Amino acid sequence: MSNPLKLPLASLKLHVDLAGFEFPEVPRLQNSILGQTRAQSALEFGVAMPNPGYNIFIMGEPGSGRLTMINNHLDTLAQNLPTPPSYAYVDNFDNPREPIAIELPAEQGQAFSKAIEKLLDDLLATFPAALENPTYQQKKTAIERQFNQAYNAAVDLVDKKAHSFAIALFRESESITFAPIRNNKTLNEEQFTQLPQKDRELFHQQVEELEDYLSEVLLELPLWRRTMVEKTKQLDSDTISLAIDPLFAELNDSYQNIDDAITYLAEIRKHLEQTVVDYLMPLRSLESRDHNSKRQMLLEQYLPNIVVDHKQDNGAPVIYEAHPVYKNLFGRIEYISDQGTLVTNYRQICTGSLHKANGGYLILDAEKLLTYPFVWEGLKRALQSGRIEIESPYSELGINTITLKPEVIPLNLKVILVGSRDIYYLLEEMDSEFNEMFKILADFDDYIPRTDDSMLKFAQLMIKQAADSGAKPLTRQAIEGLIEHNCRLSESQQHFSAHIKDTLEIIGEANLFCRQANGEQIDRLHIEQALAAREYRNGRMSQNILEEMLDGTILIDTEGEAIGKINGLTVLEIGGSSFGAPARITTTVYPGSRGIIDIEREAELGQAIHSKGVLILTGYLGHFYAQQFPLAISASIAIEQSYSYIDGDSASLAELCCLISALTRTPIKQSFAITGSINQYGEVQAIGGVNEKIEGFFRLCQARGLNGHHAAIIPAANKRNLMLKQEVLDAVAQGLFAVYAVASVNEALELLTGQQVGIADETGNYPENSINFKAISRLKEISDLAAEDDKEEGG
């Protein structure tokens, strides 16, 4: 008769059958997140809520495909939302250190920039040519002629008076000199010195009088000169205006409904006159460098710096900032070196992710966000104020720089933070403002119920992944294998693991094996090859431990019987891989009242949960065995050859069975290994890593040779978690290995010892020669010894 505790082959693994499902070749997935209805509902509510503060925190563990799912979800929603306006920074001609932000309709930023660039090219084509045409030159000559006529008339008056003194007047450029005349001839310097002293003195006296007269008649010369300069400036201004106005006419018509554009064009128009005078006048033009230099100067002064410019039909932006340092998020101001000094201008303003996502959604990794200095406080400040301010958060470093203070840009976006549960609760506890700004929590489950609907969606997701990644198509058997693997990751026959990314990555790895075999489709065989290859790559440590068990370095018996020795099952996690391995647990019992000593805890290797499991053993012994006498026992429990920290209470069932074996001197079958947690009433509780634990013991037994007596004992509550590998299933099918599920300590003891445990009768007594009877007898014996010792000490 078969043991009812032995699990049938069918219960050791879920076998997925998708025979009744129909899959399109490349499915178009609906706007939904696989199996995350709660998170999706919260996300949709948060996105739809227009009030401030309804930003969203996506809470879930890494590797669950949160980012991909959120991006896909938001991309679909954002397409139906209005495209936000474009923004550009332009020069503030009144205060260059405070550049002005201008707002333009969507997709108008680059178009406006090109329009300004064309305006500047037209300006270069117009000037200095417009100031070299005959009409301008004639008007300019007429102005100069008026000045010269007034000047000449004044000088002629002086010349007439000089002739009355027999003195000649000479004009050289703007200087005037006098010389004496004798016999209708002008005397030179040598001849002048030969004149009598009286004549020379008279000449000097007359020259002083003429100079005074010259000053008198030229008293209004500065006024004439100013008048000439003003008329020339007015002429230049009128000429420049006549040349410039046509250049702006078309632009003003094109942008007449865009206030910021019209305002900026008016500012350019006002400022350009002086620029033409300073740089594009004919004479100045000759002094300047080539055409390209003048063009670059104009571009640096007038061309808008486009901050963001979304295409009209793209909807709202969805931006994921993978590296949220301060400058990447808020933008930055760059500098150029000018003779050893760092200078900047509005053209050196660079945008950040807040600018790009403005009017849409910004997705950030919460852990990275909190890693970089100033970023979290800066983000909160931006969300609270509703504006983007570009500034340097760092203290002055003593560098001689010219800084800018760009005009702020209005901020209107939803921030989606993606992080783990630990980070969410940390922010909630440490930052009082966090809940005010992130009022929506979208909590991603770690597990997804395995239903027909979720299996269909999961299959569609895998088919789409294969198509998108360029892999070969998946067969139905391959999809079944992937679903089974995912259920193994979740340690459940009824749930998927939310870590879908891991399963999707296997498709790419299986595709390599498919191509190497020249296959047309990825089949279950290729999936199994990919999984086996991954296990082999990560299997060095598990192989080393297995070899040490086989050569006797690590002492583990898989044959015979022993008192106070039992094979427990453990899971070791190293890096990104985990594997199971048996561990020998030993117990010694001796008279005394020291209690149960946990050697691991005494050596400071046992962690809190493991120590708790050992302490529960005392409660079990007292409840079942020490109702009629005091519990006095001295025992030591150790996990042999363990040199690292141990945590978890999954060894408590094995430790209790080993303790009872040592107490009753009942041998335990070493061909068994056991795992499970217990409570004080002897009920066996579920544990984690059940598949790896069974497989770890199976590999050792298989290496030594399976004989039909080897078995693993697990809690009955873990039956739903069984997803064992095919090699274990094959051995079970052949009767070479077995898996038992127990719900109580008594069931485990009977399997391990092959003896009757015994059930208490109405008076609380156990059948003679049962394990429980032996346990009570031995404990009473120890208690009596302790009582005698106490009497002797008292006497």
Short mmCIF file of C-alpha atoms in Angstrom, two decimals, residues 120-407:
data_model
loop_
_atom_site.label_atom_id
_atom_site.label_comp_id
_atom_site.label_asym_id
_atom_site.label_seq_id
_atom_site.Cartn_x
_atom_site.Cartn_y
_atom_site.Cartn_z
CA LEU A 120 19.89 87.79 -40.93
CA ASP A 121 21.06 86.43 -44.30
CA ASP A 122 18.81 88.98 -46.03
CA LEU A 123 20.26 91.67 -43.80
CA LEU A 124 23.80 90.76 -44.88
CA ALA A 125 22.69 90.86 -48.50
CA THR A 126 21.12 94.30 -47.96
CA PHE A 127 23.99 95.93 -46.10
CA PRO A 128 26.31 97.66 -46.80
CA ALA A 129 24.88 97.67 -50.34
CA ALA A 130 21.91 99.84 -49.25
CA LEU A 131 24.36 102.50 -48.02
CA GLU A 132 26.37 102.57 -51.21
CA ASN A 133 23.64 103.45 -53.74
CA PRO A 134 23.77 106.86 -55.55
CA THR A 135 20.67 108.29 -53.87
CA TYR A 136 22.12 107.79 -50.40
CA GLN A 137 25.49 109.13 -51.48
CA GLN A 138 23.91 112.26 -53.05
CA LYS A 139 21.95 113.03 -49.88
CA LYS A 140 25.01 112.47 -47.74
CA THR A 141 27.10 114.73 -50.05
CA ALA A 142 24.43 117.45 -49.84
CA ILE A 143 24.60 117.40 -46.04
CA GLU A 144 28.36 117.63 -46.13
CA ARG A 145 28.13 120.43 -48.73
CA GLN A 146 25.93 122.53 -46.43
CA PHE A 147 28.51 122.22 -43.69
CA ASN A 148 31.36 123.08 -46.05
CA GLN A 149 29.52 126.10 -47.47
CA ALA A 150 28.97 127.59 -44.02
CA TYR A 151 32.58 126.91 -43.12
CA ASN A 152 33.89 128.40 -46.36
CA ALA A 153 31.75 131.52 -46.00
CA ALA A 154 33.14 132.16 -42.54
CA VAL A 155 36.70 131.64 -43.71
CA ASP A 156 36.14 133.99 -46.69
CA LEU A 157 35.26 136.79 -44.29
CA VAL A 158 38.54 136.31 -42.51
CA ASP A 159 40.35 136.14 -45.86
CA LYS A 160 38.95 139.53 -46.94
CA LYS A 161 40.04 141.14 -43.71
CA ALA A 162 43.49 139.58 -44.05
CA HIS A 163 43.88 141.07 -47.52
CA SER A 164 43.12 144.51 -46.09
CA PHE A 165 46.10 143.93 -43.78
CA ALA A 166 48.26 142.71 -46.70
CA ILE A 167 48.24 139.27 -45.21
CA ALA A 168 47.62 136.02 -47.10
CA LEU A 169 45.40 133.25 -45.62
CA PHE A 170 46.27 129.63 -46.32
CA ARG A 171 43.96 126.61 -45.71
CA GLU A 172 45.42 123.19 -45.29
CA SER A 173 42.74 120.64 -44.40
CA GLU A 174 41.12 122.17 -41.33
CA SER A 175 44.14 124.27 -40.26
CA ILE A 176 44.47 127.94 -41.21
CA THR A 177 47.80 129.89 -41.37
CA PHE A 178 48.76 133.46 -42.26
CA ALA A 179 51.74 134.98 -44.14
CA PRO A 180 52.69 138.66 -44.92
CA ILE A 181 52.42 140.03 -48.48
CA ARG A 182 55.00 142.44 -49.96
CA ASN A 183 54.86 143.63 -53.54
CA ASN A 184 52.02 141.20 -54.21
CA LYS A 185 54.19 138.32 -53.14
CA THR A 186 53.91 136.14 -50.09
CA LEU A 187 57.02 136.15 -47.96
CA ASN A 188 58.55 132.95 -46.74
CA GLU A 189 60.07 132.46 -43.31
CA GLU A 190 63.54 133.67 -44.31
CA GLN A 191 62.21 136.73 -46.05
CA PHE A 192 59.97 137.49 -43.08
CA THR A 193 62.98 137.57 -40.72
CA GLN A 194 64.62 140.21 -42.88
CA LEU A 195 61.71 142.64 -42.37
CA PRO A 196 62.20 145.48 -39.93
CA GLN A 197 61.33 144.80 -36.31
CA LYS A 198 58.41 147.24 -36.50
CA ASP A 199 56.83 145.43 -39.49
CA ARG A 200 57.22 142.08 -37.86
CA GLU A 201 55.54 143.22 -34.66
CA LEU A 202 52.72 144.77 -36.68
CA PHE A 203 52.25 141.44 -38.53
CA HIS A 204 51.99 139.54 -35.27
CA GLN A 205 49.50 142.01 -33.92
CA GLN A 206 47.38 141.77 -37.08
CA VAL A 207 47.51 137.94 -37.02
CA GLU A 208 46.20 137.93 -33.43
CA GLU A 209 43.37 140.17 -34.55
CA LEU A 210 42.63 137.88 -37.50
CA GLU A 211 42.66 134.81 -35.26
CA ASP A 212 40.23 136.49 -32.89
CA TYR A 213 38.04 137.32 -35.84
CA LEU A 214 38.33 133.73 -37.10
CA SER A 215 37.21 132.41 -33.71
CA GLU A 216 34.31 134.82 -33.81
CA VAL A 217 33.07 133.82 -37.25
CA LEU A 218 33.58 130.08 -36.47
CA LEU A 219 31.84 130.29 -33.11
CA GLU A 220 28.96 128.16 -34.42
CA LEU A 221 31.25 125.58 -36.04
CA PRO A 222 30.47 122.83 -33.39
CA LEU A 223 26.77 123.45 -33.96
CA TRP A 224 27.25 123.13 -37.73
CA ARG A 225 29.21 119.94 -37.17
CA ARG A 226 26.56 118.49 -34.81
CA THR A 227 23.88 119.40 -37.28
CA MET A 228 25.79 117.62 -40.02
CA VAL A 229 26.29 114.53 -37.83
CA GLU A 230 22.63 114.49 -36.80
CA LYS A 231 21.45 114.89 -40.37
CA THR A 232 23.83 112.13 -41.42
CA LYS A 233 22.56 109.88 -38.64
CA GLN A 234 18.98 110.62 -39.57
CA LEU A 235 19.83 109.88 -43.18
CA ASP A 236 21.46 106.61 -42.14
CA SER A 237 18.48 105.76 -39.92
CA ASP A 238 15.97 106.54 -42.64
CA THR A 239 17.96 104.58 -45.19
CA ILE A 240 18.40 101.61 -42.84
CA SER A 241 14.69 101.67 -41.93
CA LEU A 242 13.66 101.74 -45.58
CA ALA A 243 15.93 98.76 -46.22
CA ILE A 244 14.96 96.80 -43.10
CA ASP A 245 11.20 97.26 -43.02
CA PRO A 246 10.53 95.05 -46.06
CA LEU A 247 12.59 92.29 -44.42
CA PHE A 248 10.24 92.30 -41.41
CA ALA A 249 6.96 92.71 -43.27
CA GLU A 250 6.55 89.03 -44.16
CA LEU A 251 7.73 87.87 -40.73
CA ASN A 252 5.26 90.12 -38.94
CA ASP A 253 2.44 88.75 -41.08
CA SER A 254 3.48 85.15 -40.42
CA TYR A 255 3.70 85.54 -36.64
CA GLN A 256 1.07 88.20 -36.01
CA ASN A 257 -0.95 85.83 -33.76
CA ILE A 258 2.04 84.77 -31.65
CA ASP A 259 2.61 87.46 -29.05
CA ASP A 260 6.10 86.42 -27.93
CA ALA A 261 7.32 86.14 -31.53
CA ILE A 262 5.97 89.59 -32.50
CA THR A 263 7.50 91.12 -29.36
CA TYR A 264 10.89 89.59 -30.10
CA LEU A 265 10.78 90.68 -33.74
CA ALA A 266 10.07 94.23 -32.57
CA GLU A 267 13.06 94.08 -30.24
CA ILE A 268 15.28 92.82 -33.06
CA ARG A 269 13.99 95.57 -35.33
CA LYS A 270 14.79 98.21 -32.74
CA HIS A 271 18.26 96.81 -32.02
CA LEU A 272 19.27 96.13 -35.61
CA GLU A 273 19.71 99.80 -36.57
CA GLN A 274 22.60 100.20 -34.17
CA THR A 275 24.06 96.84 -35.24
CA VAL A 276 24.06 97.95 -38.89
CA VAL A 277 25.73 101.24 -37.94
CA ASP A 278 28.33 99.50 -35.77
CA TYR A 279 29.19 96.58 -38.04
CA LEU A 280 27.67 96.87 -41.50
CA MET A 281 28.41 100.43 -42.65
CA PRO A 282 30.50 100.64 -45.83
CA LEU A 283 33.72 101.84 -44.20
CA ARG A 284 33.29 99.55 -41.19
CA SER A 285 32.51 96.68 -43.49
CA LEU A 286 35.89 97.08 -45.12
CA GLU A 287 37.55 96.91 -41.74
CA SER A 288 35.65 93.81 -40.64
CA ARG A 289 36.57 90.29 -41.53
CA ASP A 290 34.83 88.07 -44.07
CA HIS A 291 31.15 87.48 -44.67
CA ASN A 292 31.07 84.34 -42.50
CA SER A 293 32.44 86.24 -39.50
CA LYS A 294 29.75 88.89 -39.79
CA ARG A 295 27.10 86.19 -40.21
CA GLN A 296 28.30 84.32 -37.14
CA MET A 297 28.24 87.54 -35.12
CA LEU A 298 24.64 88.19 -36.11
CA LEU A 299 23.59 84.61 -35.37
CA GLU A 300 25.16 84.74 -31.90
CA GLN A 301 23.28 87.95 -31.19
CA TYR A 302 19.82 87.28 -32.62
CA LEU A 303 19.21 83.57 -33.42
CA PRO A 304 16.82 82.01 -30.85
CA ASN A 305 18.17 79.17 -28.69
CA ILE A 306 15.44 76.55 -29.11
CA VAL A 307 14.92 74.87 -25.74
CA VAL A 308 12.26 72.37 -26.79
CA ASP A 309 10.24 71.91 -29.96
CA HIS A 310 7.81 68.97 -30.15
CA LYS A 311 6.21 67.81 -33.38
CA GLN A 312 2.59 68.88 -33.62
CA ASP A 313 1.05 65.41 -33.98
CA ASN A 314 3.18 63.55 -31.42
CA GLY A 315 0.93 64.30 -28.46
CA ALA A 316 2.35 64.85 -24.98
CA PRO A 317 6.00 63.87 -24.42
CA VAL A 318 6.98 60.83 -22.35
CA ILE A 319 10.59 61.14 -21.20
CA TYR A 320 12.64 58.64 -19.19
CA GLU A 321 15.76 60.19 -17.68
CA ALA A 322 18.19 57.35 -17.10
CA HIS A 323 20.87 59.54 -15.51
CA PRO A 324 19.10 62.16 -13.38
CA VAL A 325 22.04 64.29 -12.27
CA TYR A 326 21.17 67.94 -11.65
CA LYS A 327 22.28 69.29 -15.02
CA ASN A 328 20.52 66.54 -16.97
CA LEU A 329 17.28 67.21 -15.15
CA PHE A 330 17.16 70.99 -14.84
CA GLY A 331 19.45 72.07 -17.67
CA ARG A 332 22.76 73.90 -17.44
CA ILE A 333 24.66 76.97 -18.62
CA GLU A 334 27.88 76.28 -20.51
CA TYR A 335 30.86 78.61 -20.70
CA ILE A 336 33.50 79.52 -23.25
CA SER A 337 36.96 80.87 -22.48
CA ASP A 338 37.68 84.45 -23.49
CA GLN A 339 41.26 85.48 -22.71
CA GLY A 340 41.29 83.36 -19.59
CA THR A 341 37.83 84.40 -18.40
CA LEU A 342 34.85 82.06 -18.63
CA VAL A 343 31.98 83.89 -20.30
CA THR A 344 28.58 82.84 -21.54
CA ASN A 345 25.45 84.07 -23.27
CA TYR A 346 21.91 82.93 -23.92
CA ARG A 347 23.11 80.64 -26.72
CA GLN A 348 24.97 78.54 -24.12
CA ILE A 349 21.81 77.56 -22.20
CA CYS A 350 21.26 73.78 -22.47
CA THR A 351 17.97 72.06 -21.76
CA GLY A 352 17.17 69.35 -19.22
CA SER A 353 14.64 66.55 -19.00
CA LEU A 354 12.13 68.82 -17.24
CA HIS A 355 12.05 71.03 -20.35
CA LYS A 356 11.66 68.05 -22.68
CA ALA A 357 8.90 66.45 -20.58
CA ASN A 358 7.07 69.72 -19.83
CA GLY A 359 3.42 69.27 -20.72
CA GLY A 360 3.71 65.49 -20.50
CA TYR A 361 5.31 62.84 -18.30
CA LEU A 362 8.75 62.46 -16.77
CA ILE A 363 9.78 58.99 -15.57
CA LEU A 364 12.60 58.79 -13.02
CA ASP A 365 14.32 56.02 -11.10
CA ALA A 366 13.81 56.92 -7.44
CA GLU A 367 17.01 55.27 -6.23
CA LYS A 368 19.17 57.15 -8.75
CA LEU A 369 17.30 60.39 -8.03
CA LEU A 370 18.16 60.17 -4.34
CA THR A 371 21.78 59.26 -5.06
CA TYR A 372 22.79 62.56 -6.68
CA PRO A 373 23.16 65.75 -4.59
CA PHE A 374 20.63 68.60 -4.76
CA VAL A 375 18.37 66.73 -7.22
CA TRP A 376 15.55 65.67 -4.88
CA GLU A 377 15.23 69.10 -3.28
CA GLY A 378 15.42 70.75 -6.69
CA LEU A 379 12.67 68.53 -8.09
CA LYS A 380 10.39 69.25 -5.14
CA ARG A 381 11.04 72.98 -5.50
CA ALA A 382 10.19 72.87 -9.22
CA LEU A 383 6.96 70.91 -8.64
CA GLN A 384 5.85 73.17 -5.80
CA SER A 385 6.57 76.42 -7.64
CA GLY A 386 5.35 75.18 -11.02
CA ARG A 387 8.34 76.55 -12.90
CA ILE A 388 11.71 75.46 -14.26
CA GLU A 389 14.62 77.55 -13.08
CA ILE A 390 18.06 76.98 -14.60
CA GLU A 391 20.72 77.62 -11.99
CA SER A 392 23.86 76.05 -10.58
CA PRO A 393 23.19 74.42 -7.21
CA TYR A 394 26.88 74.27 -6.38
CA SER A 395 28.70 76.85 -4.31
CA GLU A 396 31.05 79.29 -5.98
CA LEU A 397 34.34 77.60 -6.81
CA GLY A 398 36.35 80.80 -7.13
CA ILE A 399 36.32 80.68 -10.95
CA ASN A 400 36.05 84.06 -12.68
CA THR A 401 32.82 83.58 -14.64
CA ILE A 402 30.01 85.67 -15.99
CA THR A 403 26.75 84.02 -15.00
CA LEU A 404 23.24 84.15 -16.42
CA LYS A 405 19.84 84.14 -14.78
CA PRO A 406 17.49 82.87 -17.50
CA GLU A 407 13.82 83.67 -17.23
#
